[in-house]
Each structure stands twice: as structure tokens, then as C-alpha cells.
PDB file of C-alpha atoms in Angstrom:
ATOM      1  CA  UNK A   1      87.909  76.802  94.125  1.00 42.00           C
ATOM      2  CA  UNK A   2      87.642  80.272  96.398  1.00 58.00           C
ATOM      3  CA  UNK A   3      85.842  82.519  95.269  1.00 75.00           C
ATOM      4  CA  UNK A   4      88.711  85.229  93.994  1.00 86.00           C
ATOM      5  CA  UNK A   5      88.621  88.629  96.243  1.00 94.00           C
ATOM      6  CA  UNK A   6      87.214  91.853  95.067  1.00 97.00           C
ATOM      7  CA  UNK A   7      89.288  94.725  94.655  1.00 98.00           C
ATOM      8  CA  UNK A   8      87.996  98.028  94.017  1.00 98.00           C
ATOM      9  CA  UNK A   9      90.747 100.652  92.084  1.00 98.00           C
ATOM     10  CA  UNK A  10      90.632 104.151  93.050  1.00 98.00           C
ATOM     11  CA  UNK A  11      91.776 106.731  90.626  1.00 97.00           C
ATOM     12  CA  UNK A  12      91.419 104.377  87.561  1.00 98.00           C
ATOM     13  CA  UNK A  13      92.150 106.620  84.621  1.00 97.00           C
ATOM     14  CA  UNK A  14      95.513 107.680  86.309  1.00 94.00           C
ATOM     15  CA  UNK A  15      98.420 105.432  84.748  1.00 90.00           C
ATOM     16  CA  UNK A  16      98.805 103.191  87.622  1.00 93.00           C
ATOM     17  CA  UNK A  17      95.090 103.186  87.681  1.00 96.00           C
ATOM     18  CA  UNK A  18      95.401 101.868  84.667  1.00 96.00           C
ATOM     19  CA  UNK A  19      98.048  99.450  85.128  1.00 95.00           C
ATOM     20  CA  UNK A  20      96.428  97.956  88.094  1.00 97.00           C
ATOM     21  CA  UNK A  21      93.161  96.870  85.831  1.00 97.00           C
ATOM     22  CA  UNK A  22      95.188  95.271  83.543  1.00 95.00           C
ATOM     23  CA  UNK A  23      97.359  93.530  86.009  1.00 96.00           C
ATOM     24  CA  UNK A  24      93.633  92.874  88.123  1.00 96.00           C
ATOM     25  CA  UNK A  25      92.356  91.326  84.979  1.00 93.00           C
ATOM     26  CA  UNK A  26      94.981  88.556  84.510  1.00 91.00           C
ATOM     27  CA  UNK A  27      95.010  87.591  87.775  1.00 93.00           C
ATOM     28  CA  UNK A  28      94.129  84.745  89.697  1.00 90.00           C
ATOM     29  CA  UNK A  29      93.429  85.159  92.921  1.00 93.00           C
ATOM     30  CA  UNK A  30      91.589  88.968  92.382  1.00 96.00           C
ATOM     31  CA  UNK A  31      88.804  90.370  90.493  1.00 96.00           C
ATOM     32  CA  UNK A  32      88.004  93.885  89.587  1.00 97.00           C
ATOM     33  CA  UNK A  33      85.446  94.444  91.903  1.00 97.00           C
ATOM     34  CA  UNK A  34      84.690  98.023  91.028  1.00 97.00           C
ATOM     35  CA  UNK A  35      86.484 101.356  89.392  1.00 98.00           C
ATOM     36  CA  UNK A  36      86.093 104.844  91.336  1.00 98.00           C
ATOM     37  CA  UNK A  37      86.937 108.076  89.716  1.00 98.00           C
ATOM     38  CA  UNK A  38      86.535 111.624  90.984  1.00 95.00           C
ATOM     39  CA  UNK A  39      82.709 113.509  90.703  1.00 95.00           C
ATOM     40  CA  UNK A  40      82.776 114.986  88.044  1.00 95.00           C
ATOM     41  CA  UNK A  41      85.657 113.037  85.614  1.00 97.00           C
ATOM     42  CA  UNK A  42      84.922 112.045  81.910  1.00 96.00           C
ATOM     43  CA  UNK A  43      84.812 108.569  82.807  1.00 98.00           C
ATOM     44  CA  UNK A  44      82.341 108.710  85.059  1.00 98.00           C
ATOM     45  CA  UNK A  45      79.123 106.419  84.056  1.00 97.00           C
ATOM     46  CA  UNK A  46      81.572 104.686  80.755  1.00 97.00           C
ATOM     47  CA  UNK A  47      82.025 100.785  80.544  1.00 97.00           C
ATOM     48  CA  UNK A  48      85.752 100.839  82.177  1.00 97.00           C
ATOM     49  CA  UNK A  49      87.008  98.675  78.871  1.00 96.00           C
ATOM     50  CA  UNK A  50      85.753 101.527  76.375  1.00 97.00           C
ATOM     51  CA  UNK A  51      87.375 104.506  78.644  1.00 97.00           C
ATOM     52  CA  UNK A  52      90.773 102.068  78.492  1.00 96.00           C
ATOM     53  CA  UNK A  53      90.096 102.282  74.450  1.00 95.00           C
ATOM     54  CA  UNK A  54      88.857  98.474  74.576  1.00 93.00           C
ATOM     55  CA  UNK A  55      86.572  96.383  74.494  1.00 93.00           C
ATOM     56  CA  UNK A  56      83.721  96.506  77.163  1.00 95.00           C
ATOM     57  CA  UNK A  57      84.684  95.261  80.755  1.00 94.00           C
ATOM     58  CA  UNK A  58      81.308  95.104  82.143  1.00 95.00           C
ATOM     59  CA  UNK A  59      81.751  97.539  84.868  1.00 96.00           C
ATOM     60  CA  UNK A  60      81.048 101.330  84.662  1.00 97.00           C
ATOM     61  CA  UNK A  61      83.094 104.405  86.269  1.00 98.00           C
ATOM     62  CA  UNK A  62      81.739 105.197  89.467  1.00 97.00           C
ATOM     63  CA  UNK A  63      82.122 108.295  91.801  1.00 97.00           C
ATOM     64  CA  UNK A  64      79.372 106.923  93.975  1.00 97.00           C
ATOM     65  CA  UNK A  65      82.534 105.189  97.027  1.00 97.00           C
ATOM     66  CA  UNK A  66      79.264 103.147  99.160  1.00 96.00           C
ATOM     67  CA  UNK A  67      78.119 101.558  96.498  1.00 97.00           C
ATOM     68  CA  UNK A  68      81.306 100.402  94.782  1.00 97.00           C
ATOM     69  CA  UNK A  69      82.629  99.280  98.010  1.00 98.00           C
ATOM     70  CA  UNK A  70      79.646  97.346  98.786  1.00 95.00           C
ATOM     71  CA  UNK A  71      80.811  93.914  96.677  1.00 92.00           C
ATOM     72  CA  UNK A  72      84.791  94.155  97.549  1.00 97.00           C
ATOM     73  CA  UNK A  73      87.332  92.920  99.901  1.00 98.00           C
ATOM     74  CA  UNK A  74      89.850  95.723  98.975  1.00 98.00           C
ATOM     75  CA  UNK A  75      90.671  99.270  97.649  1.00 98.00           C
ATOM     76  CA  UNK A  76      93.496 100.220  96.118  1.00 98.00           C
ATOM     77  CA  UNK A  77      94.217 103.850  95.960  1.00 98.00           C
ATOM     78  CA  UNK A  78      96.784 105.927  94.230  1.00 96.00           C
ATOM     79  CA  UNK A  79      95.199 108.872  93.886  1.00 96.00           C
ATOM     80  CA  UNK A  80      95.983 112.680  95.994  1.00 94.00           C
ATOM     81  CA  UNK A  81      95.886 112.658  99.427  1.00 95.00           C
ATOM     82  CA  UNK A  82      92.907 114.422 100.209  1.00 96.00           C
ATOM     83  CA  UNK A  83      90.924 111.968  98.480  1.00 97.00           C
ATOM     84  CA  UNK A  84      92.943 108.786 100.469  1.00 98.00           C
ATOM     85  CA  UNK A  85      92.150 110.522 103.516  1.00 98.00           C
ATOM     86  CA  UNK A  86      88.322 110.115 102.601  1.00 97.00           C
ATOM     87  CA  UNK A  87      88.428 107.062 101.147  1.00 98.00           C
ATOM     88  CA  UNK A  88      90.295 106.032 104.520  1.00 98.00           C
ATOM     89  CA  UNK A  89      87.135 106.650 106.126  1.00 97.00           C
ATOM     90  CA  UNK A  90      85.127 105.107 103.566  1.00 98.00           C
ATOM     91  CA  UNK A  91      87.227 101.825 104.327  1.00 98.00           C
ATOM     92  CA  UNK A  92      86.686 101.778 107.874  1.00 98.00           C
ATOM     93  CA  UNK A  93      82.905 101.942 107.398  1.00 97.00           C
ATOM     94  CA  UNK A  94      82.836  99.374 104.797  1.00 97.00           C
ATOM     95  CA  UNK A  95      85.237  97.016 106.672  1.00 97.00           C
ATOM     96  CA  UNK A  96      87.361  96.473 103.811  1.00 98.00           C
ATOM     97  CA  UNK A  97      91.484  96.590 103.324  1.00 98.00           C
ATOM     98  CA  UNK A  98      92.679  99.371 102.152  1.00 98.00           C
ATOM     99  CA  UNK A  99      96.212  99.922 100.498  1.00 98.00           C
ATOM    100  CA  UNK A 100      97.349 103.274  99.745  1.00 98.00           C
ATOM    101  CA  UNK A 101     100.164 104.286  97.416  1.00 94.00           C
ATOM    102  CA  UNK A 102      99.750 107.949  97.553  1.00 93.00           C
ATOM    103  CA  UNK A 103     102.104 110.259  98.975  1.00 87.00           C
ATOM    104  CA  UNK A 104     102.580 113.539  99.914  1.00 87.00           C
ATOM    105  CA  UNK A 105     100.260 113.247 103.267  1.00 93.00           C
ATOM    106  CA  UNK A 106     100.174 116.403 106.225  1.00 94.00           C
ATOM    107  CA  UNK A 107     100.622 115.938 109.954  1.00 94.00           C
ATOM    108  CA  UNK A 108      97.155 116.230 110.055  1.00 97.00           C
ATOM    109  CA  UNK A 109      96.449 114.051 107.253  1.00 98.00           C
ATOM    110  CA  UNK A 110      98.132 110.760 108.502  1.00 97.00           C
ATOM    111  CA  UNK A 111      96.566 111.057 111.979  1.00 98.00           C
ATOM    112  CA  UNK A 112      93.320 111.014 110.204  1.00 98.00           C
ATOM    113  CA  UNK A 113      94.375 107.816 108.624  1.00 98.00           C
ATOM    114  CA  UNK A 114      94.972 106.651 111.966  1.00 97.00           C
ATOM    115  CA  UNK A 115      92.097 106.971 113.425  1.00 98.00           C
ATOM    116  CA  UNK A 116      90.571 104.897 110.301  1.00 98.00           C
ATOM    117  CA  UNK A 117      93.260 102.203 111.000  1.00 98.00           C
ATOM    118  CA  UNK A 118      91.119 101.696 114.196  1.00 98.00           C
ATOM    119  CA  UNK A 119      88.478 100.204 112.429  1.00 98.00           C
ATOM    120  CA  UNK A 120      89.714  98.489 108.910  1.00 98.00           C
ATOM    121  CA  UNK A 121      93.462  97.413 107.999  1.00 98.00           C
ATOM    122  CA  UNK A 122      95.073 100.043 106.339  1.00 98.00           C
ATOM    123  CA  UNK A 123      98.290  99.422 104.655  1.00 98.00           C
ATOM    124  CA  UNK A 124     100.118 102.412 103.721  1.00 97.00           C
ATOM    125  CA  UNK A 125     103.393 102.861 101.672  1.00 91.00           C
ATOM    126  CA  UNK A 126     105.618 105.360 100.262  1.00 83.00           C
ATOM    127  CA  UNK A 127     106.775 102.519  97.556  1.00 86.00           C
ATOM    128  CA  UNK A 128     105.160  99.176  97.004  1.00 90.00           C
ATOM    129  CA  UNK A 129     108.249  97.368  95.851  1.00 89.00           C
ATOM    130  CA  UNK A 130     110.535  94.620  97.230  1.00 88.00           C
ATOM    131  CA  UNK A 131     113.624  96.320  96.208  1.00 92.00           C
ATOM    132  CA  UNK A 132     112.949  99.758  97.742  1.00 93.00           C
ATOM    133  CA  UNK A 133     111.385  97.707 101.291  1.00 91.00           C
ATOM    134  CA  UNK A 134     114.930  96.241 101.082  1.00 92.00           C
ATOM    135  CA  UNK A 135     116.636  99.205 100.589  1.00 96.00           C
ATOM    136  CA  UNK A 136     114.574 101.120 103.720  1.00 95.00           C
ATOM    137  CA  UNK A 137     116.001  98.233 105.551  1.00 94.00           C
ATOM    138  CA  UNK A 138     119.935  98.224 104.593  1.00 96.00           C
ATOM    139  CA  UNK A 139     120.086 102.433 104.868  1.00 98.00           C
ATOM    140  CA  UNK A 140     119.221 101.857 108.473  1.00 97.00           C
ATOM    141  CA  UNK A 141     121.567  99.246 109.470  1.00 97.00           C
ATOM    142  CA  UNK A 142     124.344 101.666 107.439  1.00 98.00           C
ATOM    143  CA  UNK A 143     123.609 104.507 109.040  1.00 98.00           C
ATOM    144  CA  UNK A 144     123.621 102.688 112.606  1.00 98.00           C
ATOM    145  CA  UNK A 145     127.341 101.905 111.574  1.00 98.00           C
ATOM    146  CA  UNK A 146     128.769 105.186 109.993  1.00 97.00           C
ATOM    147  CA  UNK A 147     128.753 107.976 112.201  1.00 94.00           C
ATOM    148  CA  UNK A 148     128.905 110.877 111.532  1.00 94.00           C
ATOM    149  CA  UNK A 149     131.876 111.529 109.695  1.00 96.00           C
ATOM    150  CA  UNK A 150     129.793 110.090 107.121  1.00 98.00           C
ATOM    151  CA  UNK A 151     127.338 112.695 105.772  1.00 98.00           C
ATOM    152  CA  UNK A 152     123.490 111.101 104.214  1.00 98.00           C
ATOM    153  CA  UNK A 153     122.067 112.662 100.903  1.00 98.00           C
ATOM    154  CA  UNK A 154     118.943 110.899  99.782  1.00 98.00           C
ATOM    155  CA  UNK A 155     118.803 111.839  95.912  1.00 98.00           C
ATOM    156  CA  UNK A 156     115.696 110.907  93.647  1.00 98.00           C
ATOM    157  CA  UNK A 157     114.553 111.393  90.437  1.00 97.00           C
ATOM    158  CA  UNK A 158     110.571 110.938  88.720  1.00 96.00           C
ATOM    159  CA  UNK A 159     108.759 111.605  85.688  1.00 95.00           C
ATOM    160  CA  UNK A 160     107.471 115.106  85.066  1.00 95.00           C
ATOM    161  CA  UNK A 161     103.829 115.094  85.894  1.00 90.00           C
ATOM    162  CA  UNK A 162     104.599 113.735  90.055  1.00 91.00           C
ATOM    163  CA  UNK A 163     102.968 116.791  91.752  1.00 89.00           C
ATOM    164  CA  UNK A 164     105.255 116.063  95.356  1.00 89.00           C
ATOM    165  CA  UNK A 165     108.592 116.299  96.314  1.00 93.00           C
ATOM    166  CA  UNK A 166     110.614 114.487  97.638  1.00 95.00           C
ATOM    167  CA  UNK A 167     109.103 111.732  96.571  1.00 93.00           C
ATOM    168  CA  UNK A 168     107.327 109.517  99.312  1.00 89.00           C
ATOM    169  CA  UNK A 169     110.135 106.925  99.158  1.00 92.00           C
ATOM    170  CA  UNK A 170     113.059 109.719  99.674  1.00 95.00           C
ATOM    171  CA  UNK A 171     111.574 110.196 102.776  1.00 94.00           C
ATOM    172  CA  UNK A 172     110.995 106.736 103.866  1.00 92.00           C
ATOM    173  CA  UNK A 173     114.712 106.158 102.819  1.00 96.00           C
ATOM    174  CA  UNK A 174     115.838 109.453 104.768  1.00 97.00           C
ATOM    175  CA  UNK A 175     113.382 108.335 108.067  1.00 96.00           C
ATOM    176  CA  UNK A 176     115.129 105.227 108.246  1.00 96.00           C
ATOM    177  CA  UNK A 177     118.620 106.569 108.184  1.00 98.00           C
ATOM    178  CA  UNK A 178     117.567 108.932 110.840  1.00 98.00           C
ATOM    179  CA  UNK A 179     116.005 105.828 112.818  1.00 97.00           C
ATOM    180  CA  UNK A 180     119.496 104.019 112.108  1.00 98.00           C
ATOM    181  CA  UNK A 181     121.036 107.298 114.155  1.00 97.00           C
ATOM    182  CA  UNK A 182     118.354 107.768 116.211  1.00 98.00           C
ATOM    183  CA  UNK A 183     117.488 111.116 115.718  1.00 98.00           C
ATOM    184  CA  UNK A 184     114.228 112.504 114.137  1.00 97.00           C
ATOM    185  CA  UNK A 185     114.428 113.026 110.871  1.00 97.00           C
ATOM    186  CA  UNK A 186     112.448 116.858 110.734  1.00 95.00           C
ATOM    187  CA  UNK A 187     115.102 118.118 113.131  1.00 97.00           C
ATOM    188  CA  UNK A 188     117.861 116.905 110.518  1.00 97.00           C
ATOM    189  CA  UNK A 189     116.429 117.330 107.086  1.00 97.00           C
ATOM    190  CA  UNK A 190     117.701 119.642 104.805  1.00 97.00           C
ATOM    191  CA  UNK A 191     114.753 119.364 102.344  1.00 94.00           C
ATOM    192  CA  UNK A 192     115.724 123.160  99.838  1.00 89.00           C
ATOM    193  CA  UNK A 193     119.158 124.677  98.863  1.00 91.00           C
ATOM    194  CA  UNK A 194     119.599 127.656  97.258  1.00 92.00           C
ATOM    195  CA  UNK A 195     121.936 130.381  97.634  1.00 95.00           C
ATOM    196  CA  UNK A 196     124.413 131.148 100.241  1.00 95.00           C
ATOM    197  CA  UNK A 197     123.961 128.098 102.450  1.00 92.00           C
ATOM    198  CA  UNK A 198     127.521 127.761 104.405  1.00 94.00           C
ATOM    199  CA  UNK A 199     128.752 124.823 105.435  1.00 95.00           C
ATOM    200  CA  UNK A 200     126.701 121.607 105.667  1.00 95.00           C
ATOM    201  CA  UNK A 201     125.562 120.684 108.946  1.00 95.00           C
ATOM    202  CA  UNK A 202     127.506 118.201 110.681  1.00 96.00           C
ATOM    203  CA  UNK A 203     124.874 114.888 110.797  1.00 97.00           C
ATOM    204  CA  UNK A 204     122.116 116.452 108.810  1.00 98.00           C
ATOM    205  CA  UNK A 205     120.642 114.474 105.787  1.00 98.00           C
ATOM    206  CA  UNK A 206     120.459 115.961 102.475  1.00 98.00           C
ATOM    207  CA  UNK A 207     117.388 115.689  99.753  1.00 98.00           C
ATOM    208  CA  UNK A 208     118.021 116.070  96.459  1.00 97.00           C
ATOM    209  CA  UNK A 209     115.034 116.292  93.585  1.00 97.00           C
ATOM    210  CA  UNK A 210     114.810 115.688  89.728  1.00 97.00           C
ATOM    211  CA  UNK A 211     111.798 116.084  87.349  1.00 98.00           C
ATOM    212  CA  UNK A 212     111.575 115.320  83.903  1.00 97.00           C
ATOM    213  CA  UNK A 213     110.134 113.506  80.975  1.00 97.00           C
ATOM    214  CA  UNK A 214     108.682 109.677  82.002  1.00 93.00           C
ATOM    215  CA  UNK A 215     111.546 108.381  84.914  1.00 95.00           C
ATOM    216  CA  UNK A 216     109.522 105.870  86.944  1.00 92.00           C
ATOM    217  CA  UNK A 217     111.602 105.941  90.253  1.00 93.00           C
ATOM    218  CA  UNK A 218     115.533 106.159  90.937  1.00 97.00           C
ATOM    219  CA  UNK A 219     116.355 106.553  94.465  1.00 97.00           C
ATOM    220  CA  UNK A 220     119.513 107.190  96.135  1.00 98.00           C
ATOM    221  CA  UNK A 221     121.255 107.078  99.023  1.00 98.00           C
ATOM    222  CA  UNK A 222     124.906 108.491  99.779  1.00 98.00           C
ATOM    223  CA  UNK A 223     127.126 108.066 102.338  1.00 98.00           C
ATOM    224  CA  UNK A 224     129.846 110.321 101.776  1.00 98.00           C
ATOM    225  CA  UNK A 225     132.894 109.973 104.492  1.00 97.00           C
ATOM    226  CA  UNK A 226     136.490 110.853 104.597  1.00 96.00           C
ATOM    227  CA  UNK A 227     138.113 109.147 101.416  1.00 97.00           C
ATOM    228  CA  UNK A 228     135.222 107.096 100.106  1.00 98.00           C
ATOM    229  CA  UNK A 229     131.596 107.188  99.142  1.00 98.00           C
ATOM    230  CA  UNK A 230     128.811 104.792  99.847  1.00 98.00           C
ATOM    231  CA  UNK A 231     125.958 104.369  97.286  1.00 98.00           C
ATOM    232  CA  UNK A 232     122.404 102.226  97.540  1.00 98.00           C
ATOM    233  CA  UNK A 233     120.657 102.552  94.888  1.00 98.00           C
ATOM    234  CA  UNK A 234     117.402 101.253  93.434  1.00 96.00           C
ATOM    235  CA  UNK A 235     115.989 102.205  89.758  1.00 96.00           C
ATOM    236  CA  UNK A 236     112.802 100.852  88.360  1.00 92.00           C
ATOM    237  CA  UNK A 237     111.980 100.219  85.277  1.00 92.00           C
ATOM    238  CA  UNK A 238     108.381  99.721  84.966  1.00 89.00           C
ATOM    239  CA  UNK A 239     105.608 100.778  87.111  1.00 85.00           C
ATOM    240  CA  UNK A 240     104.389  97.258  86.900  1.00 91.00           C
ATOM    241  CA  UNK A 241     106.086  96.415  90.001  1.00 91.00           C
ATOM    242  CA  UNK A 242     104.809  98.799  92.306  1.00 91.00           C
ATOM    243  CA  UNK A 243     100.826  97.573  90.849  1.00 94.00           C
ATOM    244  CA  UNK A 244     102.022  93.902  91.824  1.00 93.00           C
ATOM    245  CA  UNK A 245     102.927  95.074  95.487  1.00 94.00           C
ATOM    246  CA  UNK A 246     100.094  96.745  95.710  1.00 96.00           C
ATOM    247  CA  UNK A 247      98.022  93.358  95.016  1.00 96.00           C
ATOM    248  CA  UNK A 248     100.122  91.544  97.138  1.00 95.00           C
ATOM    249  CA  UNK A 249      99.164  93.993  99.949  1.00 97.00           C
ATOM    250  CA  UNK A 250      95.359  93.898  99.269  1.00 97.00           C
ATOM    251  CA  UNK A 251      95.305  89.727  99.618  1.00 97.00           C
ATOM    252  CA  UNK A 252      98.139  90.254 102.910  1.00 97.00           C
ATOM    253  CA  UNK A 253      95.232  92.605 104.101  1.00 98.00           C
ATOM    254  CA  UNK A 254      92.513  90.482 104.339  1.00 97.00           C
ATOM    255  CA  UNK A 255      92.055  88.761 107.695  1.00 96.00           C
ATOM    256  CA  UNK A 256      94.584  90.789 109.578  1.00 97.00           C
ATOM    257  CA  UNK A 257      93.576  92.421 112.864  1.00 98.00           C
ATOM    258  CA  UNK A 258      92.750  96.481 112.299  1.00 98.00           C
ATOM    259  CA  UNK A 259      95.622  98.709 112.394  1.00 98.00           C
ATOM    260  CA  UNK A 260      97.652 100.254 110.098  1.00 98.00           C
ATOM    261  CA  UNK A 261     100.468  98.572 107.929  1.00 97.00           C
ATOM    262  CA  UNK A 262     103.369  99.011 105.603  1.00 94.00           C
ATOM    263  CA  UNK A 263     104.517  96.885 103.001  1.00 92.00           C
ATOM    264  CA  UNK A 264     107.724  96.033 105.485  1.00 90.00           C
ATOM    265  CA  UNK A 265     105.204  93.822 107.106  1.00 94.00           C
ATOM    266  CA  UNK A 266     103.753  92.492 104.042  1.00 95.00           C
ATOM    267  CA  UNK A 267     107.073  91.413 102.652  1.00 89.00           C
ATOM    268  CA  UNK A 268     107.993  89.693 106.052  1.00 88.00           C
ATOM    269  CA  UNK A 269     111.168  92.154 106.314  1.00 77.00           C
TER     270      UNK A 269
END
């Protein structure tokens, strides 16, 4: 039998963290190669079981990103995006995949990711799911039919603790019904409303934000024309899928040529 591939999880106290371990841990194909936490975090130097509140895993809480990457295939990392952005690097010197469900990246931040892309396989996604890939895919073909009679909100809604807006997946949703137009999306975004805002702008699309209490994802898109309204939609219900994509990615990962992915080419879409 093959040996099963290491994965490394970055950010492990965090809930998906969390999830991922558990998911890791069942698994058949992957082993928890190693679990990285920020200098300086509680967990640092604890068994990874007794830090869950379990039983001992055999593997402690590292900060130290060499030496935890030196016995794995793969990272995965949802964690802040300065910290992706170095663990990017990290990747590409340690030759291993690395799939990144953070969000919330600058200009300046991506192209950094990049340039690490030239040296490892990087897999990148606002949303790890097969629903919300298949979603990205049907808002551009409907917004490569409707013109613009038909105006695009993108409306989303998330727990209370997600520190970005919108999410990563309302803009991956609004990109791709600006590629379906073929227009770039930052020169038709209407990202903040408040106040006196006149009329809407005639093939602009809309974002729309909630926060509260423990939503895991609920993304829409509306296509409001004359007479009728349009609605894709896509709610999950456990964070449980976006871990499994995530997997999925890290095994994809292994073997491709360098270069950086999304989970549209994992899924074959």
C-alpha cells in the first residue's frame, strides 16, 4: 500500500483548523504530517490531541514552518493573509503543495503569491466547495446572456467573527459575472452604500454584506431585469465541506507542474 501523503495544517486552533485534523485523522489517503500555529500562541509546544481537549495525538504545536514542513507533501492554510503570503514562500522552498483558503489578499499580496507559484504548486481559492466552483461557473454563462437590462447584486452572509468583507467567494462570484460581460470587475463594483447614492449605475454589480452569530456561507447572486428576477444561490451547512475540498486539493497538488491553481481546475470544471 502507498505510503499516505503528509499534510501539514496551518492555523490549527482556528475552527477549520480544527476541522481539518479531524477530517485528516479519518482519512485514508493523508496523514497529519505536522500542526503550525502562530509564535507566540498557547498551543505552541502542546500534544495537538490535548490542545483539541483529547487524547494525545503524538504531534506537538509548532511555530518553527522549516521544520514542520520538512516530513510533508502539503500545507493547508486558512489562516490571515499575511501569514499565507509567508508561508507561500515557505512552500516554494520546501517544494511542497500548498492550498490556501484564506481570503482577503492585496494587489500586492497575490503577486507575491505569484512569484511563489514559480517554484511549488499553489492552489488558491476563495471557496473550496463543489457547489460554489459550480456556481462561479453558471453566473458567468448568465451574465454572458443577460445584458444589461439585467442589473448583478452579489449578496452574502457569514458568521460573526469573519474579519473580511465581501467574503472571498462574493468576489469570485462578482469576477466571473464581470468575465461573463467582459468588463473588469474594479471598474464596475459597487462594494459600500450609504446615503444619498442616486440612481444605480447602468451595468455595475452590486455587493451586499451580512454578519452575525455562526452562518457558515450563503451566497447570492441576482439578476434583476424588467419583470422578473434571477436567483443562484448556494448555502452551506457545515464547514465540513470546504475541509474536504481542501484535501482534495492537497492530493490534486501533488505531481502537478508549478504554477498556481484554483479549485476550478481541481474539480475538472
Amino acid at each position: 500500500m502507498a505510503q499516505a501523503s503528509g499534510i501539514v495544517i496551518a492555523g490549527v486552533s482556528g475552527r477549520m483548523g480544527q476541522m481539518l485534523v479531524r477530517l485528516i485523522t479519518d482519512h485514508s489517503k493523508v496523514r497529519l504530517a505536522g500542526a503550525l500555529e502562530r509564535e507566540g500562541h498557547d498551543w505552541i509546544g502542546q500534544d495537538l490531541g490535548v490542545a483539541m481537549g483529547g487524547a494525545r495525538a503524538g504531534i506537538k504545536v509548532s511555530d518553527d514552518v522549516t521544520k514542520t514542513f520538512a516530513d510533508a507533501q502539503a500545507v493547508i492554510d486558512f489562516t490571515a493573509a499575511g501569514a499565507s503570503v509567508s508561508l507561500a514562500h515557505c512552500s516554494a522552498r520546501a517544494k511542497i503543495v500548498h492550498v490556501i483558503g484564506t481570503t482577503g489578499f492585496s494587489d500586492e499580496q497575490l503577486q507575491a503569491i505569484r512569484l511563489a507559484a514559480q517554484e511549488t504548486v499553489i492552489i488558491r481559492a476563495g471557496n473550496m466547495s463543489l457547489g460554489v466552483n459550480l456556481l462561479v461557473q453558471l453566473t458567468k454563462r448568465v451574465a454572458a446572456v443577460l445584458d444589461d437590462d439585467y442589473d448583478i447584486e452579489v449578496l452574502e452572509a457569514h458568521h460573526r467573527k469573519k474579519i473580511d468583507a465581501p467574503s472571498g467567494t462574493a468576489l469570485m462570484l462578482g469576477s466571473a459575472a464581470a468575465e461573463g460581460r467582459n468588463v473588469i470587475l474594479e471598474d464596475v463594483a459597487d462594494r459600500v452604500r450609504d446615503g444619498i447614492t442616486g440612481e444605480r449605475a447602468r451595468g455595475h454589480i452590486g455587493f451586499a454584506t451580512i454578519r452575525g452569530g455562526d452562518v457558515v456561507g450563503e451566497h447570492d447572486v441576482i439578476f434583476a431585469g424588467p419583470g422578473e428576477r434571477l436567483v443562484l444561490r448556494h448555502v452551506a451547512s457545515d464547514r465540513a465541506l470546504f475541509a474536504r475540498g481542501a484535501i482534495r486539493a492537497a492530493l490534486w497538488g501533488q505531481g502537478k507542474p508549478t504554477g498556481e491553481y484554483s479549485m476550478v481546475d481541481v474539480l475538472g470544471l
